[in-house]
């Protein structure tokens, strides 16, 4: 599965700079040699006894048959998520219209390369077609009407990829720190939309692994509510198998003890734990940390300091942060099913445009030239 792509390894090293290589001691050369060896093997292979190593990527890579990126994905990852194409608005843009072209390519790529596949996501408040919450006259849809649409969407989609898609993010971002998100789903159907979605997905594919996925999962309020929901689902026999912690984190947040506490709490409930959308932003912020997609801030150059490249000390902090995270993931390897990065290379990360458009962020393992970064080497070195 892990075929090395054509790549001049010395190219990769040249970005570090000839001078620094000349000055490096024997220990550094040894670790470099290890990292180069790891790169030819791939992270998925290095972590194969621990958990899946996944990546999300956009449909454009498949539609353009971007061989360079597809090569990296095949070499480094054994689980794939589609960044946007399985969202309601993409796959069923109106009540009677489905789009399956890029989605079929995604599934074929996964099958051809023997990859674990994740469908993201069946039910979310965001990225839904405008018509979803309206009836034929343009008024707010009735509860019965919306339940019908929910049933049709989940059954059709899960059934289409039955036996191929291994896991689904069944519901995304429905729980807040102090209660249920006041979304159209809750307002129109009530909070039972959630169990309905899980039951439907299970009905359509009884072997699919079903996940509840959310951000800010380190927050105690959220953790407690998710645990309560899991307990309730288990008691009532509603099929739920995993909890996804998105993992959009920064260099100084969250407190990793709290993040770990949530991993432990979900594992203690017998849930498989998935890190579903990992990326580490290095950029400063003056807003509350969030992955709430409706947040939008006006551009400020002071919050975009690394347009000319990442300073060495920040690069080191990034690698250290990834190591801290991976040490926790390895500690919970018995419950940890998968660690998925929300993207492959920095140039393609959503973080460059969220919550402020036009910034230069460095959250992922591969740089803008698609070469592995220090954080890649650091994660690989943990499996020495
Ligand atoms: O496809 C259109 C393109 O035709 C158009 O020209 C362009 C103009 O802005 O927009 C394109 O769509 C964008 C789409 O990404 C594909 O690039 C949308 O505007 C943009 O809003 C959308 O953002 C995605 C976001 O979810 C909302 O769906 C991000 O790529 C994606 O990384 C992000 O992923 C979410 C997870 O699903 C859930 N957890 C949080 C995570 C980050 O927000």
CSV table of C-alpha atoms and ligand atoms in Angstrom, one decimal:
chain,number,residue,atom,x,y,z
A,1,UNK,CA,0.0,0.0,0.0
A,2,UNK,CA,2.7,2.5,0.9
A,3,UNK,CA,4.4,3.1,-2.4
A,4,UNK,CA,7.2,5.7,-2.2
A,5,UNK,CA,6.5,8.5,-4.6
A,6,UNK,CA,9.2,9.8,-6.9
A,7,UNK,CA,10.9,12.3,-4.8
A,8,UNK,CA,14.5,13.6,-4.5
A,9,UNK,CA,15.1,13.4,-0.8
A,10,UNK,CA,18.0,15.8,-1.0
A,11,UNK,CA,15.6,18.4,-2.3
A,12,UNK,CA,13.7,18.1,0.8
A,13,UNK,CA,16.8,18.5,2.9
A,14,UNK,CA,17.9,21.5,0.9
A,15,UNK,CA,15.2,23.7,2.3
A,16,UNK,CA,16.7,23.2,5.8
A,17,UNK,CA,19.8,24.9,4.4
A,18,UNK,CA,23.3,23.6,3.6
A,19,UNK,CA,24.9,25.5,6.4
A,20,UNK,CA,22.8,24.0,9.1
A,21,UNK,CA,23.5,20.5,7.7
A,22,UNK,CA,27.2,21.2,7.7
A,23,UNK,CA,27.0,22.2,11.4
A,24,UNK,CA,24.9,19.3,12.5
A,25,UNK,CA,26.5,16.9,14.9
A,26,UNK,CA,26.4,13.1,14.5
A,27,UNK,CA,23.3,12.8,16.6
A,28,UNK,CA,21.4,15.2,14.4
A,29,UNK,CA,22.6,13.3,11.3
A,30,UNK,CA,21.4,10.1,12.8
A,31,UNK,CA,18.0,11.5,13.5
A,32,UNK,CA,17.9,13.0,10.0
A,33,UNK,CA,18.7,9.6,8.5
A,34,UNK,CA,15.9,8.2,10.6
A,35,UNK,CA,13.4,10.8,9.4
A,36,UNK,CA,14.4,10.2,5.8
A,37,UNK,CA,13.9,6.5,6.3
A,38,UNK,CA,10.5,7.2,7.9
A,39,UNK,CA,9.5,9.3,5.0
A,40,UNK,CA,10.1,6.5,2.5
A,41,UNK,CA,8.0,4.2,4.7
A,42,UNK,CA,5.2,6.6,5.6
A,43,UNK,CA,3.5,7.4,8.9
A,44,UNK,CA,0.7,4.9,8.4
A,45,UNK,CA,3.2,2.1,8.3
A,46,UNK,CA,5.1,3.4,11.4
A,47,UNK,CA,1.9,3.7,13.4
A,48,UNK,CA,0.2,0.6,12.0
A,49,UNK,CA,0.1,-1.2,15.3
A,50,UNK,CA,-1.3,1.8,17.1
A,51,UNK,CA,-4.1,3.5,15.1
A,52,UNK,CA,-5.0,4.6,11.6
A,53,UNK,CA,-3.2,7.7,10.4
A,54,UNK,CA,-5.6,9.6,8.2
A,55,UNK,CA,-5.9,12.7,6.1
A,56,UNK,CA,-8.8,14.8,4.8
A,57,UNK,CA,-8.5,16.2,1.3
A,58,UNK,CA,-10.5,18.1,-1.2
A,59,UNK,CA,-12.2,16.7,-4.2
A,60,UNK,CA,-10.1,18.8,-6.5
A,61,UNK,CA,-7.1,16.5,-5.9
A,62,UNK,CA,-9.2,13.6,-7.3
A,63,UNK,CA,-10.8,15.5,-10.1
A,64,UNK,CA,-7.5,16.9,-11.3
A,65,UNK,CA,-5.8,13.5,-10.7
A,66,UNK,CA,-3.1,15.3,-8.8
A,67,UNK,CA,-0.5,12.6,-8.8
A,68,UNK,CA,1.9,14.3,-6.4
A,69,UNK,CA,-0.7,14.8,-3.7
A,70,UNK,CA,-2.3,11.4,-4.3
A,71,UNK,CA,1.2,9.9,-4.0
A,72,UNK,CA,1.8,11.5,-0.7
A,73,UNK,CA,-1.7,10.4,0.6
A,74,UNK,CA,-1.0,6.8,-0.5
A,75,UNK,CA,2.4,6.7,1.1
A,76,UNK,CA,1.6,8.4,4.4
A,77,UNK,CA,-2.0,7.6,5.3
A,78,UNK,CA,-4.2,4.6,5.6
A,79,UNK,CA,-7.5,6.4,6.3
A,80,UNK,CA,-9.1,9.1,4.3
A,81,UNK,CA,-11.8,11.7,4.9
A,82,UNK,CA,-13.3,13.9,2.3
A,83,UNK,CA,-13.0,17.5,3.4
A,84,UNK,CA,-16.3,18.8,1.9
A,85,UNK,CA,-17.8,16.5,-0.7
A,86,UNK,CA,-20.0,14.3,1.5
A,87,UNK,CA,-21.6,17.3,3.2
A,88,UNK,CA,-25.3,17.6,2.6
A,89,UNK,CA,-25.1,20.7,0.3
A,90,UNK,CA,-22.4,19.0,-1.8
A,91,UNK,CA,-23.9,15.6,-2.3
A,92,UNK,CA,-27.6,16.4,-2.2
A,93,UNK,CA,-27.8,20.1,-3.2
A,94,UNK,CA,-31.6,20.0,-3.5
A,95,UNK,CA,-34.3,17.6,-2.5
A,96,UNK,CA,-34.3,15.5,-5.6
A,97,UNK,CA,-30.7,16.0,-6.9
A,98,UNK,CA,-27.7,13.9,-5.9
A,99,UNK,CA,-24.1,14.4,-7.0
A,100,UNK,CA,-21.9,11.4,-6.8
A,101,UNK,CA,-19.1,12.0,-9.3
A,102,UNK,CA,-16.3,13.1,-7.0
A,103,UNK,CA,-17.7,11.0,-4.1
A,104,UNK,CA,-17.5,7.9,-6.2
A,105,UNK,CA,-13.9,8.7,-7.1
A,106,UNK,CA,-13.1,9.1,-3.4
A,107,UNK,CA,-14.5,5.7,-2.6
A,108,UNK,CA,-12.8,4.1,-5.5
A,109,UNK,CA,-9.5,5.6,-4.5
A,110,UNK,CA,-10.0,4.3,-1.0
A,111,UNK,CA,-10.9,0.8,-2.2
A,112,UNK,CA,-8.0,0.7,-4.7
A,113,UNK,CA,-5.6,1.6,-2.0
A,114,UNK,CA,-7.0,-0.5,0.7
A,115,UNK,CA,-7.8,2.5,2.9
A,116,UNK,CA,-10.1,2.9,5.8
A,117,UNK,CA,-12.7,5.5,4.8
A,118,UNK,CA,-14.7,8.0,6.7
A,119,UNK,CA,-17.9,9.7,5.5
A,120,UNK,CA,-18.0,13.3,6.7
A,121,UNK,CA,-20.8,14.0,7.6
A,122,UNK,CA,-24.4,13.0,7.5
A,123,UNK,CA,-26.1,15.6,9.6
A,124,UNK,CA,-24.7,19.1,10.4
A,125,UNK,CA,-26.3,22.5,10.9
A,126,UNK,CA,-23.9,24.0,8.3
A,127,UNK,CA,-23.2,23.4,4.6
A,128,UNK,CA,-26.8,22.4,4.0
A,129,UNK,CA,-28.9,23.5,1.0
A,130,UNK,CA,-31.1,26.5,1.6
A,131,UNK,CA,-34.1,24.5,0.6
A,132,UNK,CA,-33.6,21.8,3.3
A,133,UNK,CA,-35.5,23.6,6.1
A,134,UNK,CA,-38.2,24.9,3.7
A,135,UNK,CA,-41.4,23.3,2.4
A,136,UNK,CA,-42.5,23.5,-1.3
A,137,UNK,CA,-44.1,26.9,-0.6
A,138,UNK,CA,-40.9,28.3,0.9
A,139,UNK,CA,-42.2,28.3,4.5
A,140,UNK,CA,-40.4,26.7,7.4
A,141,UNK,CA,-40.8,22.9,7.0
A,142,UNK,CA,-42.9,20.9,9.4
A,143,UNK,CA,-41.4,18.3,11.7
A,144,UNK,CA,-42.8,15.5,9.6
A,145,UNK,CA,-41.4,17.0,6.4
A,146,UNK,CA,-37.9,17.4,7.9
A,147,UNK,CA,-38.0,13.9,9.3
A,148,UNK,CA,-38.8,12.6,5.8
A,149,UNK,CA,-35.9,14.5,4.3
A,150,UNK,CA,-33.6,13.2,7.1
A,151,UNK,CA,-34.6,9.6,6.5
A,152,UNK,CA,-34.2,9.9,2.8
A,153,UNK,CA,-30.8,11.5,3.0
A,154,UNK,CA,-29.3,9.2,5.5
A,155,UNK,CA,-30.7,5.9,4.1
A,156,UNK,CA,-29.8,6.8,0.5
A,157,UNK,CA,-26.3,7.9,1.3
A,158,UNK,CA,-25.3,5.2,3.7
A,159,UNK,CA,-26.9,2.5,1.6
A,160,UNK,CA,-25.1,3.7,-1.5
A,161,UNK,CA,-21.7,3.2,0.1
A,162,UNK,CA,-22.7,0.2,2.2
A,163,UNK,CA,-19.8,-2.2,2.8
A,164,UNK,CA,-17.3,0.4,1.4
A,165,UNK,CA,-17.4,3.4,3.7
A,166,UNK,CA,-16.1,2.1,7.0
A,167,UNK,CA,-17.3,4.8,9.3
A,168,UNK,CA,-19.5,7.9,9.3
A,169,UNK,CA,-19.6,11.1,11.2
A,170,UNK,CA,-23.3,10.7,11.7
A,171,UNK,CA,-23.9,13.9,13.6
A,172,UNK,CA,-21.4,16.8,13.6
A,173,UNK,CA,-21.3,19.7,16.1
A,174,UNK,CA,-24.7,19.4,17.8
A,175,UNK,CA,-23.7,19.8,21.4
A,176,UNK,CA,-22.5,23.0,23.0
A,177,UNK,CA,-20.9,23.6,26.4
A,178,UNK,CA,-24.2,24.4,28.0
A,179,UNK,CA,-26.7,22.3,26.1
A,180,UNK,CA,-27.8,21.4,22.6
A,181,UNK,CA,-27.0,23.7,19.8
A,182,UNK,CA,-30.1,25.7,18.9
A,183,UNK,CA,-30.0,24.5,15.3
A,184,UNK,CA,-32.8,24.0,12.8
A,185,UNK,CA,-32.6,20.3,13.6
A,186,UNK,CA,-33.4,20.9,17.2
A,187,UNK,CA,-35.9,23.7,16.6
A,188,UNK,CA,-37.9,21.8,14.1
A,189,UNK,CA,-37.5,18.1,15.1
A,190,UNK,CA,-36.2,18.3,18.7
A,191,UNK,CA,-33.1,16.7,20.0
A,192,UNK,CA,-34.3,13.2,18.9
A,193,UNK,CA,-33.0,14.1,15.4
A,194,UNK,CA,-29.7,12.8,16.7
A,195,UNK,CA,-30.8,9.3,17.7
A,196,UNK,CA,-32.9,9.1,14.6
A,197,UNK,CA,-29.8,9.7,12.4
A,198,UNK,CA,-27.8,7.1,14.3
A,199,UNK,CA,-30.6,4.5,14.0
A,200,UNK,CA,-31.1,5.2,10.3
A,201,UNK,CA,-27.4,4.9,9.5
A,202,UNK,CA,-27.3,1.6,11.4
A,203,UNK,CA,-30.3,0.4,9.5
A,204,UNK,CA,-28.7,1.2,6.2
A,205,UNK,CA,-25.4,-0.4,7.0
A,206,UNK,CA,-25.3,-2.5,10.2
A,207,UNK,CA,-21.5,-2.9,9.9
A,208,UNK,CA,-20.6,0.8,9.6
A,209,UNK,CA,-18.8,2.4,12.6
A,210,UNK,CA,-20.9,5.4,13.7
A,211,UNK,CA,-19.4,8.5,15.2
A,212,UNK,CA,-20.5,11.7,17.0
A,213,UNK,CA,-18.0,14.4,16.0
A,214,UNK,CA,-17.3,17.8,17.6
A,215,UNK,CA,-14.8,20.6,18.3
A,216,UNK,CA,-13.7,22.1,21.6
A,217,UNK,CA,-14.0,18.6,23.1
A,218,UNK,CA,-11.5,19.5,25.8
A,219,UNK,CA,-14.2,21.7,27.5
A,220,UNK,CA,-15.6,20.1,30.5
A,221,UNK,CA,-19.1,21.1,29.8
A,222,UNK,CA,-19.0,19.5,26.4
A,223,UNK,CA,-17.2,16.4,27.6
A,224,UNK,CA,-19.8,15.9,30.3
A,225,UNK,CA,-22.7,16.3,27.9
A,226,UNK,CA,-21.2,14.0,25.3
A,227,UNK,CA,-20.6,11.4,28.0
A,228,UNK,CA,-24.2,11.8,29.2
A,229,UNK,CA,-25.5,11.3,25.6
A,230,UNK,CA,-23.4,8.2,25.2
A,231,UNK,CA,-24.6,6.7,28.4
A,232,UNK,CA,-28.2,7.4,27.4
A,233,UNK,CA,-27.7,5.9,23.9
A,234,UNK,CA,-26.1,2.8,25.3
A,235,UNK,CA,-29.0,2.4,27.8
A,236,UNK,CA,-31.6,2.7,25.1
A,237,UNK,CA,-29.7,0.6,22.6
A,238,UNK,CA,-29.1,3.4,20.1
A,239,UNK,CA,-26.0,2.4,18.0
A,240,UNK,CA,-23.0,4.7,18.6
A,241,UNK,CA,-19.5,3.4,18.4
A,242,UNK,CA,-17.1,6.2,18.4
A,243,UNK,CA,-16.5,9.8,19.4
A,244,UNK,CA,-14.6,12.2,17.2
A,245,UNK,CA,-12.6,15.0,18.8
A,246,UNK,CA,-11.8,17.3,15.9
A,247,UNK,CA,-8.6,18.7,17.2
A,248,UNK,CA,-8.3,22.1,15.7
A,249,UNK,CA,-5.8,23.3,18.2
A,250,UNK,CA,-3.1,25.9,18.7
A,251,UNK,CA,0.4,26.1,20.2
A,252,UNK,CA,-1.0,27.3,23.5
A,253,UNK,CA,-4.5,25.9,23.6
A,254,UNK,CA,-6.2,23.9,24.7
A,255,UNK,CA,-4.8,22.7,28.0
A,256,UNK,CA,-3.8,19.2,26.9
A,257,UNK,CA,-4.7,17.8,30.3
A,258,UNK,CA,-8.3,18.7,29.6
A,259,UNK,CA,-8.0,17.2,26.0
A,260,UNK,CA,-6.7,14.0,27.5
A,261,UNK,CA,-9.4,14.0,30.1
A,262,UNK,CA,-12.0,13.9,27.4
A,263,UNK,CA,-10.2,11.1,25.5
A,264,UNK,CA,-10.2,9.1,28.7
A,265,UNK,CA,-13.8,9.9,29.5
A,266,UNK,CA,-15.0,8.7,26.1
A,267,UNK,CA,-12.8,5.6,26.2
A,268,UNK,CA,-14.1,4.8,29.6
A,269,UNK,CA,-17.6,4.7,28.2
A,270,UNK,CA,-16.3,2.0,25.7
A,271,UNK,CA,-16.2,4.4,22.8
A,272,UNK,CA,-13.6,4.2,20.1
A,273,UNK,CA,-11.8,7.5,20.1
A,274,UNK,CA,-11.1,9.3,16.8
A,275,UNK,CA,-9.0,12.4,16.4
A,276,UNK,CA,-10.8,13.5,13.3
A,277,UNK,CA,-9.6,16.9,12.1
A,278,UNK,CA,-6.2,17.5,13.6
A,279,UNK,CA,-4.3,20.7,12.8
A,280,UNK,CA,-2.2,23.1,14.9
A,281,UNK,CA,-2.4,26.7,14.0
A,282,UNK,CA,0.8,28.8,14.8
A,283,UNK,CA,-0.9,32.2,14.2
A,284,UNK,CA,-1.8,34.7,16.8
A,285,UNK,CA,-5.5,35.4,17.5
A,286,UNK,CA,-7.5,37.9,19.4
A,287,UNK,CA,-10.8,36.1,19.3
A,288,UNK,CA,-12.0,33.2,21.4
A,289,UNK,CA,-10.7,29.9,20.0
A,290,UNK,CA,-13.3,28.3,17.9
A,291,UNK,CA,-14.0,26.1,14.9
A,292,UNK,CA,-17.5,27.5,14.5
A,293,UNK,CA,-17.6,28.0,10.8
A,294,UNK,CA,-19.8,31.1,10.8
A,295,UNK,CA,-17.0,33.1,12.5
A,296,UNK,CA,-15.6,35.7,10.2
A,297,UNK,CA,-13.0,38.4,10.9
A,298,UNK,CA,-11.7,41.3,8.9
A,299,UNK,CA,-8.0,40.9,7.8
A,300,UNK,CA,-5.4,42.4,10.1
A,301,UNK,CA,-1.7,42.2,9.1
A,302,UNK,CA,-0.7,42.1,12.7
A,303,UNK,CA,-2.4,38.7,13.0
A,304,UNK,CA,-0.5,37.4,10.0
A,305,UNK,CA,3.2,37.5,10.9
A,306,UNK,CA,4.7,34.7,9.0
A,307,UNK,CA,4.1,35.5,5.4
A,308,UNK,CA,7.8,35.1,4.5
A,309,UNK,CA,8.2,31.7,6.2
A,310,UNK,CA,8.0,30.2,9.6
A,311,UNK,CA,10.8,31.3,12.1
A,312,UNK,CA,12.9,28.4,13.4
A,313,UNK,CA,11.7,28.9,17.0
A,314,UNK,CA,8.0,28.7,16.0
A,315,UNK,CA,8.8,25.7,13.8
A,316,UNK,CA,10.3,24.0,16.8
A,317,UNK,CA,7.3,24.9,19.0
A,318,UNK,CA,5.0,23.3,16.4
A,319,UNK,CA,7.0,20.1,16.3
A,320,UNK,CA,7.0,20.0,20.1
A,321,UNK,CA,3.3,20.5,20.2
A,322,UNK,CA,2.7,17.7,17.8
A,323,UNK,CA,4.9,15.4,19.9
A,324,UNK,CA,2.9,16.3,23.0
A,325,UNK,CA,-0.3,15.4,21.2
A,326,UNK,CA,1.0,12.1,19.8
A,327,UNK,CA,2.3,11.0,23.2
A,328,UNK,CA,-1.2,11.3,24.5
A,329,UNK,CA,-2.6,9.5,21.5
A,330,UNK,CA,-0.2,6.7,22.0
A,331,UNK,CA,-1.0,6.5,25.7
A,332,UNK,CA,-4.6,5.7,24.7
A,333,UNK,CA,-3.7,3.5,21.7
A,334,UNK,CA,-6.1,0.7,22.9
A,335,UNK,CA,-9.1,3.0,22.4
A,336,UNK,CA,-7.6,5.3,19.8
A,337,UNK,CA,-9.0,4.2,16.4
A,338,UNK,CA,-7.6,6.9,14.2
A,339,UNK,CA,-5.7,10.2,14.1
A,340,UNK,CA,-6.7,12.2,11.0
A,341,UNK,CA,-5.1,15.4,9.9
A,342,UNK,CA,-7.5,18.0,8.4
A,343,UNK,CA,-5.5,18.3,5.3
A,344,UNK,CA,-2.1,17.3,3.9
A,345,UNK,CA,-0.1,20.4,3.1
A,346,UNK,CA,-0.1,24.0,4.5
A,347,UNK,CA,-1.1,25.6,1.2
A,348,UNK,CA,-4.4,23.8,1.2
A,349,UNK,CA,-5.4,24.2,4.8
A,350,UNK,CA,-8.7,25.9,5.7
A,351,UNK,CA,-6.8,27.6,8.4
A,352,UNK,CA,-5.3,30.1,5.9
A,353,UNK,CA,-8.8,31.6,5.6
A,354,UNK,CA,-10.5,31.0,8.9
A,355,UNK,CA,-11.6,33.0,10.7
A,356,UNK,CA,-9.8,35.6,8.7
A,357,UNK,CA,-9.2,35.3,5.0
A,358,UNK,CA,-5.8,35.6,3.4
A,359,UNK,CA,-3.4,34.5,6.2
A,360,UNK,CA,-0.4,32.2,5.9
A,361,UNK,CA,-0.7,29.5,8.4
A,362,UNK,CA,1.5,26.3,8.9
A,363,UNK,CA,-0.8,23.8,10.7
A,364,UNK,CA,-0.1,20.6,8.8
A,365,UNK,CA,2.7,18.0,8.3
A,366,UNK,CA,3.7,19.1,4.7
A,367,UNK,CA,4.9,22.5,3.7
A,368,UNK,CA,3.8,24.7,0.7
A,369,UNK,CA,6.2,22.7,-1.5
A,370,UNK,CA,4.7,19.5,-0.3
A,371,UNK,CA,7.8,18.5,1.6
A,372,UNK,CA,7.6,17.0,5.1
A,373,UNK,CA,8.2,19.6,7.9
A,374,UNK,CA,10.0,19.2,11.2
A,375,UNK,CA,6.7,18.2,12.9
A,376,UNK,CA,6.5,15.3,10.5
A,377,UNK,CA,10.0,14.2,11.4
A,378,UNK,CA,9.2,14.6,15.1
A,379,UNK,CA,6.0,12.4,14.9
A,380,UNK,CA,7.9,9.8,12.9
A,381,UNK,CA,10.8,9.8,15.4
A,382,UNK,CA,8.4,8.9,18.2
A,383,UNK,CA,8.1,5.4,16.6
A,384,UNK,CA,11.9,4.8,16.6
B,1,LIG,O1,-16.5,25.1,-3.8
B,1,LIG,C1,-16.6,26.5,-3.7
B,1,LIG,C2,-16.0,27.2,-4.9
B,1,LIG,O2,-16.8,26.8,-6.0
B,1,LIG,C3,-16.1,28.7,-4.7
B,1,LIG,O3,-15.4,29.3,-5.7
B,1,LIG,C4,-15.4,29.1,-3.4
B,1,LIG,C5,-15.4,30.6,-3.1
B,1,LIG,O4,-15.3,30.8,-1.7
B,1,LIG,O5,-16.0,28.4,-2.3
B,1,LIG,C6,-15.9,27.0,-2.5
B,1,LIG,O6,-16.5,26.4,-1.3
B,1,LIG,C7,-15.8,26.5,-0.1
B,1,LIG,C8,-15.5,25.0,0.3
B,1,LIG,O7,-14.9,25.1,1.6
B,1,LIG,C9,-14.5,24.3,-0.6
B,1,LIG,O8,-13.3,24.9,-0.7
B,1,LIG,C10,-16.7,27.2,0.9
B,1,LIG,O9,-16.8,28.5,0.5
B,1,LIG,C11,-16.0,27.1,2.2
B,1,LIG,O10,-16.9,27.6,3.2
B,1,LIG,C12,-15.8,25.6,2.6
B,1,LIG,O11,-15.1,25.6,3.8
B,1,LIG,C13,-15.1,24.3,4.4
B,1,LIG,C14,-15.8,24.4,5.8
B,1,LIG,O12,-15.7,23.2,6.5
B,1,LIG,C15,-17.3,24.6,5.6
B,1,LIG,O13,-17.9,23.5,4.9
B,1,LIG,C16,-13.6,24.0,4.7
B,1,LIG,O14,-13.0,23.7,3.4
B,1,LIG,C17,-13.5,22.7,5.5
B,1,LIG,O15,-12.2,22.5,5.9
B,1,LIG,C18,-14.3,22.9,6.8
B,1,LIG,O16,-14.3,21.7,7.5
B,1,LIG,C19,-15.0,21.7,8.8
B,1,LIG,C20,-15.5,20.3,9.1
B,1,LIG,O17,-16.4,20.0,8.0
B,1,LIG,C21,-16.2,20.3,10.4
B,1,LIG,N1,-15.4,20.8,11.5
B,1,LIG,C22,-14.8,22.1,11.3
B,1,LIG,C23,-14.0,22.1,10.0
B,1,LIG,C24,-13.4,23.4,9.8
B,1,LIG,O18,-14.4,24.4,9.7
